PDB file of C-alpha atoms in Angstrom:
ATOM      1  CA  UNK U  17      -6.123 -45.930  16.547  1.00  0.00           C
ATOM      2  CA  UNK U  18      -6.943 -44.056  20.209  1.00  0.00           C
ATOM      3  CA  UNK U  19      -9.496 -45.266  22.331  1.00  0.00           C
ATOM      4  CA  UNK U  20     -12.828 -43.644  22.610  1.00  0.00           C
ATOM      5  CA  UNK U  21     -13.959 -41.592  25.004  1.00  0.00           C
ATOM      6  CA  UNK U  22     -16.578 -44.039  26.253  1.00  0.00           C
ATOM      7  CA  UNK U  23     -14.052 -46.928  26.194  1.00  0.00           C
ATOM      8  CA  UNK U  24     -11.559 -44.641  28.304  1.00  0.00           C
ATOM      9  CA  UNK U  25     -14.320 -44.084  30.655  1.00  0.00           C
ATOM     10  CA  UNK U  26     -15.205 -47.721  31.144  1.00  0.00           C
ATOM     11  CA  UNK U  27     -11.399 -48.327  31.424  1.00  0.00           C
ATOM     12  CA  UNK U  28     -11.143 -46.157  34.311  1.00  0.00           C
ATOM     13  CA  UNK U  29     -14.289 -47.316  35.958  1.00  0.00           C
ATOM     14  CA  UNK U  30     -12.843 -50.888  36.236  1.00  0.00           C
ATOM     15  CA  UNK U  31     -10.488 -49.826  39.107  1.00  0.00           C
ATOM     16  CA  UNK U  32     -11.569 -49.377  42.535  1.00  0.00           C
ATOM     17  CA  UNK U  33     -11.064 -45.959  44.361  1.00  0.00           C
ATOM     18  CA  UNK U  34      -9.448 -46.105  47.551  1.00  0.00           C
ATOM     19  CA  UNK U  35      -9.005 -42.912  49.960  1.00  0.00           C
ATOM     20  CA  UNK U  36      -8.654 -42.397  53.615  1.00  0.00           C
ATOM     21  CA  UNK U  37     -11.546 -40.298  55.017  1.00  0.00           C
ATOM     22  CA  UNK U  38     -12.537 -39.013  58.406  1.00  0.00           C
ATOM     23  CA  UNK U  39     -14.547 -42.097  59.311  1.00  0.00           C
ATOM     24  CA  UNK U  40     -11.835 -44.685  58.030  1.00  0.00           C
ATOM     25  CA  UNK U  41     -11.114 -45.967  54.926  1.00  0.00           C
ATOM     26  CA  UNK U  42     -13.442 -45.363  51.816  1.00  0.00           C
ATOM     27  CA  UNK U  43     -13.418 -47.694  48.694  1.00  0.00           C
ATOM     28  CA  UNK U  44     -15.557 -46.853  45.650  1.00  0.00           C
ATOM     29  CA  UNK U  45     -15.845 -50.144  43.912  1.00  0.00           C
ATOM     30  CA  UNK U  46     -17.185 -50.417  40.209  1.00  0.00           C
ATOM     31  CA  UNK U  47     -20.501 -52.760  39.812  1.00  0.00           C
ATOM     32  CA  UNK U  48     -19.460 -55.183  37.049  1.00  0.00           C
ATOM     33  CA  UNK U  49     -22.953 -55.400  36.026  1.00  0.00           C
ATOM     34  CA  UNK U  50     -23.815 -51.640  35.497  1.00  0.00           C
ATOM     35  CA  UNK U  51     -21.559 -49.093  33.321  1.00  0.00           C
ATOM     36  CA  UNK U  52     -21.133 -46.338  35.698  1.00  0.00           C
ATOM     37  CA  UNK U  53     -22.152 -47.678  39.124  1.00  0.00           C
ATOM     38  CA  UNK U  54     -20.133 -47.899  42.089  1.00  0.00           C
ATOM     39  CA  UNK U  55     -20.520 -49.320  45.934  1.00  0.00           C
ATOM     40  CA  UNK U  56     -19.321 -47.171  48.509  1.00  0.00           C
ATOM     41  CA  UNK U  57     -17.661 -49.045  51.627  1.00  0.00           C
ATOM     42  CA  UNK U  58     -16.185 -47.391  54.781  1.00  0.00           C
ATOM     43  CA  UNK U  59     -13.722 -49.907  56.621  1.00  0.00           C
ATOM     44  CA  UNK U  60     -15.130 -52.493  54.524  1.00  0.00           C
ATOM     45  CA  UNK U  61     -18.961 -52.150  55.379  1.00  0.00           C
ATOM     46  CA  UNK U  62     -21.294 -51.300  52.328  1.00  0.00           C
ATOM     47  CA  UNK U  63     -22.806 -47.716  52.797  1.00  0.00           C
ATOM     48  CA  UNK U  64     -24.127 -46.812  49.497  1.00  0.00           C
ATOM     49  CA  UNK U  65     -24.639 -47.724  45.912  1.00  0.00           C
ATOM     50  CA  UNK U  66     -24.951 -45.214  43.240  1.00  0.00           C
ATOM     51  CA  UNK U  67     -25.545 -45.468  39.479  1.00  0.00           C
ATOM     52  CA  UNK U  68     -24.598 -42.294  37.835  1.00  0.00           C
ATOM     53  CA  UNK U  69     -26.412 -43.287  34.544  1.00  0.00           C
ATOM     54  CA  UNK U  70     -29.641 -44.095  36.277  1.00  0.00           C
ATOM     55  CA  UNK U  71     -29.872 -42.311  39.806  1.00  0.00           C
ATOM     56  CA  UNK U  72     -33.376 -43.536  40.106  1.00  0.00           C
ATOM     57  CA  UNK U  73     -31.955 -47.036  40.611  1.00  0.00           C
ATOM     58  CA  UNK U  74     -31.588 -48.174  43.998  1.00  0.00           C
ATOM     59  CA  UNK U  75     -29.572 -51.431  44.975  1.00  0.00           C
ATOM     60  CA  UNK U  76     -29.536 -52.022  48.685  1.00  0.00           C
ATOM     61  CA  UNK U  77     -32.848 -53.412  50.390  1.00  0.00           C
ATOM     62  CA  UNK U  78     -32.918 -50.857  53.010  1.00  0.00           C
ATOM     63  CA  UNK U  79     -32.298 -48.083  50.255  1.00  0.00           C
ATOM     64  CA  UNK U  80     -35.231 -49.302  48.399  1.00  0.00           C
ATOM     65  CA  UNK U  81     -37.806 -49.490  51.314  1.00  0.00           C
ATOM     66  CA  UNK U  82     -36.796 -45.651  51.834  1.00  0.00           C
ATOM     67  CA  UNK U  83     -37.322 -44.871  48.247  1.00  0.00           C
ATOM     68  CA  UNK U  84     -40.916 -46.309  48.689  1.00  0.00           C
ATOM     69  CA  UNK U  85     -41.460 -44.030  51.371  1.00  0.00           C
ATOM     70  CA  UNK U  86     -40.031 -40.927  49.066  1.00  0.00           C
ATOM     71  CA  UNK U  87     -42.410 -42.353  46.409  1.00  0.00           C
ATOM     72  CA  UNK U  88     -45.355 -42.047  48.762  1.00  0.00           C
ATOM     73  CA  UNK U  89     -44.502 -39.039  50.723  1.00  0.00           C
ATOM     74  CA  UNK U  90     -46.321 -36.557  48.384  1.00  0.00           C
ATOM     75  CA  UNK U  91     -48.277 -37.117  44.753  1.00  0.00           C
ATOM     76  CA  UNK U  92     -45.872 -38.487  42.375  1.00  0.00           C
ATOM     77  CA  UNK U  93     -43.451 -35.975  40.819  1.00  0.00           C
ATOM     78  CA  UNK U  94     -44.303 -33.375  43.165  1.00  0.00           C
ATOM     79  CA  UNK U  95     -41.088 -31.361  44.370  1.00  0.00           C
ATOM     80  CA  UNK U  96     -40.300 -32.089  48.286  1.00  0.00           C
ATOM     81  CA  UNK U  97     -38.231 -30.297  50.834  1.00  0.00           C
ATOM     82  CA  UNK U  98     -36.011 -33.321  52.365  1.00  0.00           C
ATOM     83  CA  UNK U  99     -33.203 -33.259  55.075  1.00  0.00           C
ATOM     84  CA  UNK U 100     -31.081 -36.507  54.622  1.00  0.00           C
ATOM     85  CA  UNK U 101     -29.019 -37.011  57.892  1.00  0.00           C
ATOM     86  CA  UNK U 102     -25.969 -39.307  56.674  1.00  0.00           C
ATOM     87  CA  UNK U 103     -24.925 -38.527  53.312  1.00  0.00           C
ATOM     88  CA  UNK U 104     -22.902 -41.432  52.155  1.00  0.00           C
ATOM     89  CA  UNK U 105     -22.747 -41.416  48.292  1.00  0.00           C
ATOM     90  CA  UNK U 106     -25.968 -38.913  48.362  1.00  0.00           C
ATOM     91  CA  UNK U 107     -27.805 -41.964  46.808  1.00  0.00           C
ATOM     92  CA  UNK U 108     -31.326 -40.976  48.212  1.00  0.00           C
ATOM     93  CA  UNK U 109     -30.856 -37.229  47.211  1.00  0.00           C
ATOM     94  CA  UNK U 110     -29.915 -38.244  43.783  1.00  0.00           C
ATOM     95  CA  UNK U 111     -33.365 -40.699  43.932  1.00  0.00           C
ATOM     96  CA  UNK U 112     -35.388 -37.494  44.866  1.00  0.00           C
ATOM     97  CA  UNK U 113     -33.791 -35.239  42.326  1.00  0.00           C
ATOM     98  CA  UNK U 114     -34.290 -37.756  39.836  1.00  0.00           C
ATOM     99  CA  UNK U 115     -37.827 -38.700  40.506  1.00  0.00           C
ATOM    100  CA  UNK U 116     -39.094 -35.530  41.748  1.00  0.00           C
ATOM    101  CA  UNK U 117     -37.175 -32.483  39.671  1.00  0.00           C
ATOM    102  CA  UNK U 118     -36.978 -29.072  41.392  1.00  0.00           C
ATOM    103  CA  UNK U 119     -37.046 -30.578  44.856  1.00  0.00           C
ATOM    104  CA  UNK U 120     -34.938 -28.918  47.519  1.00  0.00           C
ATOM    105  CA  UNK U 121     -32.703 -31.074  49.598  1.00  0.00           C
ATOM    106  CA  UNK U 122     -30.490 -30.606  52.589  1.00  0.00           C
ATOM    107  CA  UNK U 123     -27.577 -33.257  53.356  1.00  0.00           C
ATOM    108  CA  UNK U 124     -25.756 -33.622  56.511  1.00  0.00           C
ATOM    109  CA  UNK U 125     -22.743 -35.382  56.327  1.00  0.00           C
ATOM    110  CA  UNK U 126     -20.116 -34.861  58.999  1.00  0.00           C
ATOM    111  CA  UNK U 127     -17.270 -36.531  57.096  1.00  0.00           C
ATOM    112  CA  UNK U 128     -15.858 -33.852  55.070  1.00  0.00           C
ATOM    113  CA  UNK U 129     -13.413 -35.823  53.350  1.00  0.00           C
ATOM    114  CA  UNK U 130     -15.621 -38.257  52.101  1.00  0.00           C
ATOM    115  CA  UNK U 131     -18.011 -35.465  50.984  1.00  0.00           C
ATOM    116  CA  UNK U 132     -15.151 -34.302  49.075  1.00  0.00           C
ATOM    117  CA  UNK U 133     -14.362 -37.669  47.606  1.00  0.00           C
ATOM    118  CA  UNK U 134     -17.953 -38.393  46.457  1.00  0.00           C
ATOM    119  CA  UNK U 135     -17.940 -34.809  44.758  1.00  0.00           C
ATOM    120  CA  UNK U 136     -14.970 -35.429  42.782  1.00  0.00           C
ATOM    121  CA  UNK U 137     -15.410 -39.167  41.672  1.00  0.00           C
ATOM    122  CA  UNK U 138     -19.204 -39.539  41.790  1.00  0.00           C
ATOM    123  CA  UNK U 139     -20.544 -35.852  40.863  1.00  0.00           C
ATOM    124  CA  UNK U 140     -24.160 -35.201  41.638  1.00  0.00           C
ATOM    125  CA  UNK U 141     -26.294 -33.604  38.593  1.00  0.00           C
ATOM    126  CA  UNK U 142     -25.263 -30.128  38.719  1.00  0.00           C
ATOM    127  CA  UNK U 143     -28.995 -29.046  38.230  1.00  0.00           C
ATOM    128  CA  UNK U 144     -29.814 -30.726  41.463  1.00  0.00           C
ATOM    129  CA  UNK U 145     -31.085 -28.472  44.492  1.00  0.00           C
ATOM    130  CA  UNK U 146     -28.764 -30.204  46.941  1.00  0.00           C
ATOM    131  CA  UNK U 147     -26.948 -28.405  50.089  1.00  0.00           C
ATOM    132  CA  UNK U 148     -24.197 -30.289  51.964  1.00  0.00           C
ATOM    133  CA  UNK U 149     -23.379 -29.315  55.399  1.00  0.00           C
ATOM    134  CA  UNK U 150     -20.507 -31.189  56.971  1.00  0.00           C
ATOM    135  CA  UNK U 151     -21.100 -31.004  60.483  1.00  0.00           C
ATOM    136  CA  UNK U 152     -22.724 -33.547  63.352  1.00  0.00           C
ATOM    137  CA  UNK U 153     -26.182 -34.679  62.104  1.00  0.00           C
ATOM    138  CA  UNK U 154     -28.069 -33.227  64.791  1.00  0.00           C
ATOM    139  CA  UNK U 155     -26.248 -29.928  64.993  1.00  0.00           C
ATOM    140  CA  UNK U 156     -26.822 -29.536  61.057  1.00  0.00           C
ATOM    141  CA  UNK U 157     -30.512 -30.784  61.847  1.00  0.00           C
ATOM    142  CA  UNK U 158     -30.720 -27.728  64.410  1.00  0.00           C
ATOM    143  CA  UNK U 159     -29.843 -25.212  61.703  1.00  0.00           C
ATOM    144  CA  UNK U 160     -32.802 -26.260  59.526  1.00  0.00           C
ATOM    145  CA  UNK U 161     -35.762 -23.827  59.667  1.00  0.00           C
ATOM    146  CA  UNK U 162     -38.862 -24.779  61.652  1.00  0.00           C
ATOM    147  CA  UNK U 163     -41.479 -26.484  59.590  1.00  0.00           C
ATOM    148  CA  UNK U 164     -39.216 -26.548  56.643  1.00  0.00           C
ATOM    149  CA  UNK U 165     -39.137 -30.403  55.623  1.00  0.00           C
ATOM    150  CA  UNK U 166     -41.701 -32.554  54.006  1.00  0.00           C
ATOM    151  CA  UNK U 167     -39.284 -35.488  54.780  1.00  0.00           C
ATOM    152  CA  UNK U 168     -36.401 -35.972  57.312  1.00  0.00           C
ATOM    153  CA  UNK U 169     -34.317 -39.344  56.481  1.00  0.00           C
ATOM    154  CA  UNK U 170     -31.977 -40.478  59.134  1.00  0.00           C
ATOM    155  CA  UNK U 171     -29.458 -42.825  57.723  1.00  0.00           C
ATOM    156  CA  UNK U 172     -26.391 -42.200  60.139  1.00  0.00           C
ATOM    157  CA  UNK U 173     -23.862 -44.580  61.188  1.00  0.00           C
ATOM    158  CA  UNK U 174     -20.256 -44.330  62.653  1.00  0.00           C
ATOM    159  CA  UNK U 175     -18.408 -47.470  62.775  1.00  0.00           C
ATOM    160  CA  UNK U 176     -21.594 -49.353  61.543  1.00  0.00           C
ATOM    161  CA  UNK U 177     -23.387 -48.173  64.737  1.00  0.00           C
ATOM    162  CA  UNK U 178     -25.874 -45.320  65.105  1.00  0.00           C
ATOM    163  CA  UNK U 179     -24.458 -42.680  67.500  1.00  0.00           C
ATOM    164  CA  UNK U 180     -26.399 -42.570  70.824  1.00  0.00           C
ATOM    165  CA  UNK U 181     -27.366 -38.936  70.486  1.00  0.00           C
ATOM    166  CA  UNK U 182     -29.533 -39.743  67.410  1.00  0.00           C
ATOM    167  CA  UNK U 183     -31.854 -42.407  69.108  1.00  0.00           C
ATOM    168  CA  UNK U 184     -33.569 -40.259  71.807  1.00  0.00           C
ATOM    169  CA  UNK U 185     -36.972 -38.444  72.076  1.00  0.00           C
ATOM    170  CA  UNK U 186     -34.943 -35.267  72.498  1.00  0.00           C
ATOM    171  CA  UNK U 187     -33.385 -35.944  68.925  1.00  0.00           C
ATOM    172  CA  UNK U 188     -37.077 -36.659  67.609  1.00  0.00           C
ATOM    173  CA  UNK U 189     -38.045 -33.405  69.180  1.00  0.00           C
ATOM    174  CA  UNK U 190     -35.673 -31.800  66.923  1.00  0.00           C
ATOM    175  CA  UNK U 191     -36.960 -33.651  63.914  1.00  0.00           C
ATOM    176  CA  UNK U 192     -40.495 -32.665  64.731  1.00  0.00           C
ATOM    177  CA  UNK U 193     -39.422 -29.202  64.716  1.00  0.00           C
ATOM    178  CA  UNK U 194     -37.920 -29.259  61.419  1.00  0.00           C
ATOM    179  CA  UNK U 195     -41.209 -31.229  59.796  1.00  0.00           C
ATOM    180  CA  UNK U 196     -44.110 -29.452  58.227  1.00  0.00           C
ATOM    181  CA  UNK U 197     -47.548 -30.237  59.453  1.00  0.00           C
ATOM    182  CA  UNK U 198     -48.019 -33.906  58.075  1.00  0.00           C
ATOM    183  CA  UNK U 199     -44.408 -34.473  57.335  1.00  0.00           C
ATOM    184  CA  UNK U 200     -42.922 -37.615  57.632  1.00  0.00           C
ATOM    185  CA  UNK U 201     -39.755 -39.179  59.276  1.00  0.00           C
ATOM    186  CA  UNK U 202     -38.149 -42.279  58.244  1.00  0.00           C
ATOM    187  CA  UNK U 203     -34.999 -43.954  59.803  1.00  0.00           C
ATOM    188  CA  UNK U 204     -32.757 -46.719  58.764  1.00  0.00           C
ATOM    189  CA  UNK U 205     -31.948 -48.844  62.027  1.00  0.00           C
ATOM    190  CA  UNK U 206     -29.592 -51.843  62.211  1.00  0.00           C
ATOM    191  CA  UNK U 207     -30.170 -54.497  65.050  1.00  0.00           C
ATOM    192  CA  UNK U 208     -29.885 -58.039  65.851  1.00  0.00           C
ATOM    193  CA  UNK U 209     -31.088 -60.687  68.024  1.00  0.00           C
ATOM    194  CA  UNK U 210     -32.468 -60.167  70.800  1.00  0.00           C
ATOM    195  CA  UNK U 211     -33.568 -56.842  68.976  1.00  0.00           C
ATOM    196  CA  UNK U 212     -33.837 -54.913  72.087  1.00  0.00           C
ATOM    197  CA  UNK U 213     -32.541 -51.568  69.986  1.00  0.00           C
ATOM    198  CA  UNK U 214     -35.310 -51.933  67.679  1.00  0.00           C
ATOM    199  CA  UNK U 215     -37.839 -52.422  70.255  1.00  0.00           C
ATOM    200  CA  UNK U 216     -36.658 -49.171  72.140  1.00  0.00           C
ATOM    201  CA  UNK U 217     -36.353 -47.151  68.914  1.00  0.00           C
ATOM    202  CA  UNK U 218     -40.117 -48.090  68.214  1.00  0.00           C
ATOM    203  CA  UNK U 219     -41.013 -46.874  71.681  1.00  0.00           C
ATOM    204  CA  UNK U 220     -39.134 -43.900  71.265  1.00  0.00           C
ATOM    205  CA  UNK U 221     -40.759 -42.959  67.831  1.00  0.00           C
ATOM    206  CA  UNK U 222     -44.202 -43.856  69.324  1.00  0.00           C
ATOM    207  CA  UNK U 223     -43.713 -41.441  72.276  1.00  0.00           C
ATOM    208  CA  UNK U 224     -43.292 -38.605  69.621  1.00  0.00           C
ATOM    209  CA  UNK U 225     -45.346 -39.729  66.636  1.00  0.00           C
ATOM    210  CA  UNK U 226     -48.964 -40.565  66.400  1.00  0.00           C
ATOM    211  CA  UNK U 227     -48.438 -42.994  63.835  1.00  0.00           C
ATOM    212  CA  UNK U 228     -45.310 -45.680  63.209  1.00  0.00           C
ATOM    213  CA  UNK U 229     -44.622 -48.534  60.968  1.00  0.00           C
ATOM    214  CA  UNK U 230     -41.525 -50.638  60.480  1.00  0.00           C
ATOM    215  CA  UNK U 231     -40.343 -52.558  57.499  1.00  0.00           C
ATOM    216  CA  UNK U 232     -37.854 -55.273  57.907  1.00  0.00           C
ATOM    217  CA  UNK U 233     -37.360 -58.810  56.407  1.00  0.00           C
ATOM    218  CA  UNK U 234     -38.720 -61.878  57.977  1.00  0.00           C
ATOM    219  CA  UNK U 235     -35.295 -63.088  59.346  1.00  0.00           C
ATOM    220  CA  UNK U 236     -34.828 -59.805  61.022  1.00  0.00           C
ATOM    221  CA  UNK U 237     -38.494 -59.897  62.506  1.00  0.00           C
ATOM    222  CA  UNK U 238     -37.905 -63.281  63.870  1.00  0.00           C
ATOM    223  CA  UNK U 239     -34.516 -62.450  65.543  1.00  0.00           C
ATOM    224  CA  UNK U 240     -32.710 -64.944  63.186  1.00  0.00           C
ATOM    225  CA  UNK U 241     -30.210 -62.496  61.860  1.00  0.00           C
ATOM    226  CA  UNK U 242     -28.482 -58.847  62.209  1.00  0.00           C
ATOM    227  CA  UNK U 243     -30.019 -56.569  59.605  1.00  0.00           C
ATOM    228  CA  UNK U 244     -31.740 -53.380  58.481  1.00  0.00           C
ATOM    229  CA  UNK U 245     -35.250 -52.284  59.711  1.00  0.00           C
ATOM    230  CA  UNK U 246     -36.928 -49.273  58.026  1.00  0.00           C
ATOM    231  CA  UNK U 247     -38.947 -47.031  60.623  1.00  0.00           C
ATOM    232  CA  UNK U 248     -41.673 -44.594  59.082  1.00  0.00           C
ATOM    233  CA  UNK U 249     -43.249 -42.130  61.527  1.00  0.00           C
ATOM    234  CA  UNK U 250     -45.730 -39.110  61.178  1.00  0.00           C
ATOM    235  CA  UNK U 251     -48.676 -37.396  62.953  1.00  0.00           C
ATOM    236  CA  UNK U 252     -50.886 -38.109  60.293  1.00  0.00           C
ATOM    237  CA  UNK U 253     -52.284 -41.490  58.748  1.00  0.00           C
ATOM    238  CA  UNK U 254     -49.046 -43.487  56.931  1.00  0.00           C
ATOM    239  CA  UNK U 255     -50.028 -44.826  53.525  1.00  0.00           C
ATOM    240  CA  UNK U 256     -49.630 -48.392  55.395  1.00  0.00           C
ATOM    241  CA  UNK U 257     -51.376 -50.583  52.480  1.00  0.00           C
ATOM    242  CA  UNK U 258     -49.639 -49.018  49.617  1.00  0.00           C
ATOM    243  CA  UNK U 259     -46.169 -49.275  51.567  1.00  0.00           C
ATOM    244  CA  UNK U 260     -47.124 -52.901  52.487  1.00  0.00           C
ATOM    245  CA  UNK U 261     -47.546 -53.989  48.822  1.00  0.00           C
ATOM    246  CA  UNK U 262     -44.687 -52.194  47.698  1.00  0.00           C
ATOM    247  CA  UNK U 263     -42.220 -53.536  50.080  1.00  0.00           C
ATOM    248  CA  UNK U 264     -43.878 -56.993  49.934  1.00  0.00           C
ATOM    249  CA  UNK U 265     -43.202 -57.261  46.055  1.00  0.00           C
ATOM    250  CA  UNK U 266     -39.667 -56.010  46.194  1.00  0.00           C
ATOM    251  CA  UNK U 267     -36.691 -57.610  44.840  1.00  0.00           C
ATOM    252  CA  UNK U 268     -35.864 -57.980  48.456  1.00  0.00           C
ATOM    253  CA  UNK U 269     -39.255 -58.592  50.284  1.00  0.00           C
ATOM    254  CA  UNK U 270     -39.993 -56.864  53.247  1.00  0.00           C
ATOM    255  CA  UNK U 271     -42.860 -57.323  55.912  1.00  0.00           C
ATOM    256  CA  UNK U 272     -44.409 -53.983  57.392  1.00  0.00           C
ATOM    257  CA  UNK U 273     -45.687 -53.895  60.859  1.00  0.00           C
ATOM    258  CA  UNK U 274     -48.050 -51.267  62.265  1.00  0.00           C
ATOM    259  CA  UNK U 275     -50.508 -51.003  64.732  1.00  0.00           C
ATOM    260  CA  UNK U 276     -51.358 -53.567  67.265  1.00  0.00           C
ATOM    261  CA  UNK U 277     -48.963 -55.960  65.920  1.00  0.00           C
ATOM    262  CA  UNK U 278     -46.154 -53.491  66.165  1.00  0.00           C
ATOM    263  CA  UNK U 279     -47.176 -52.718  69.764  1.00  0.00           C
ATOM    264  CA  UNK U 280     -47.219 -56.148  70.793  1.00  0.00           C
ATOM    265  CA  UNK U 281     -43.869 -56.741  69.292  1.00  0.00           C
ATOM    266  CA  UNK U 282     -42.647 -53.763  70.935  1.00  0.00           C
ATOM    267  CA  UNK U 283     -43.659 -55.217  74.280  1.00  0.00           C
ATOM    268  CA  UNK U 284     -42.306 -53.397  77.399  1.00  0.00           C
ATOM    269  CA  UNK U 285     -39.684 -51.124  75.639  1.00  0.00           C
ATOM    270  CA  UNK U 286     -39.747 -47.582  76.921  1.00  0.00           C
ATOM    271  CA  UNK U 287     -38.400 -44.612  74.995  1.00  0.00           C
ATOM    272  CA  UNK U 288     -34.920 -43.899  75.247  1.00  0.00           C
ATOM    273  CA  UNK U 289     -33.724 -40.419  76.181  1.00  0.00           C
ATOM    274  CA  UNK U 290     -30.627 -38.604  75.936  1.00  0.00           C
ATOM    275  CA  UNK U 291     -29.648 -39.666  79.586  1.00  0.00           C
ATOM    276  CA  UNK U 292     -29.820 -43.303  78.978  1.00  0.00           C
ATOM    277  CA  UNK U 293     -29.299 -43.341  75.159  1.00  0.00           C
ATOM    278  CA  UNK U 294     -26.598 -45.641  73.915  1.00  0.00           C
ATOM    279  CA  UNK U 295     -25.410 -46.466  70.194  1.00  0.00           C
ATOM    280  CA  UNK U 296     -27.030 -49.158  68.175  1.00  0.00           C
ATOM    281  CA  UNK U 297     -25.214 -52.772  68.484  1.00  0.00           C
ATOM    282  CA  UNK U 298     -22.183 -53.469  66.314  1.00  0.00           C
ATOM    283  CA  UNK U 299     -23.060 -56.066  63.450  1.00  0.00           C
ATOM    284  CA  UNK U 300     -21.076 -59.109  63.880  1.00  0.00           C
ATOM    285  CA  UNK U 301     -18.255 -59.635  61.622  1.00  0.00           C
ATOM    286  CA  UNK U 302     -19.919 -62.400  59.450  1.00  0.00           C
ATOM    287  CA  UNK U 303     -22.625 -59.459  58.235  1.00  0.00           C
ATOM    288  CA  UNK U 304     -20.129 -58.091  55.702  1.00  0.00           C
ATOM    289  CA  UNK U 305     -18.287 -61.198  54.370  1.00  0.00           C
TER     290      UNK U 305
END
């Protein structure tokens, strides 16, 4: 007797997909614990996790924290307009589409070959309102209309580093142009001891936004290891108490810093301009082992 369609699908999902893309060697690796879930890696560095059967499921700790921001950017279920700088496997765009139907989203992902791979192997819901531009993140942001977005999410890495031109006050000026009044900016940052890059990014955000908060796990805050930190900024009061509660009770607990404690952590760091901007530091090889 021939295999059923579901059995054939599970068999096909057992094999990784490996393909060269513009940014390096992409791998789509099946998740052994979830039937139609995959992890995207670029040159061995994990980039995204997607569950095609449950797009509201977020596996990576930093994506879960960004998911909490998405949950709190507007009343539950209300459609929002979101710009995603950096697409990966469209994990967060899928999350928005699943949790806030009728949302309109723009994804800016420079790697056109990666976009083709993801669309072919992990196709998004055809009913989701997701437009993808295969251009540089800052160039793509420049094409978004003024005051269009409720939320701008920056999650851009090239060779595991955030490009320098996405770390400056001039870049944040463009983010502010795109945000509606009351809109929120969220960024995935990566740094390790002595956390000079993170301090500089907090100072840069504070130079352009009235409110800034950062979530990271205790080991990153103490400068004990290289890891991710999620920065959230706005010109309106942030939902600090609820975001703190959600991140602290998460399967990957994170500590939120805000206000004076965050200013004290930032110390004498100064805002980064285009003229002085550098890419974020490279992670040590042990991070991906």
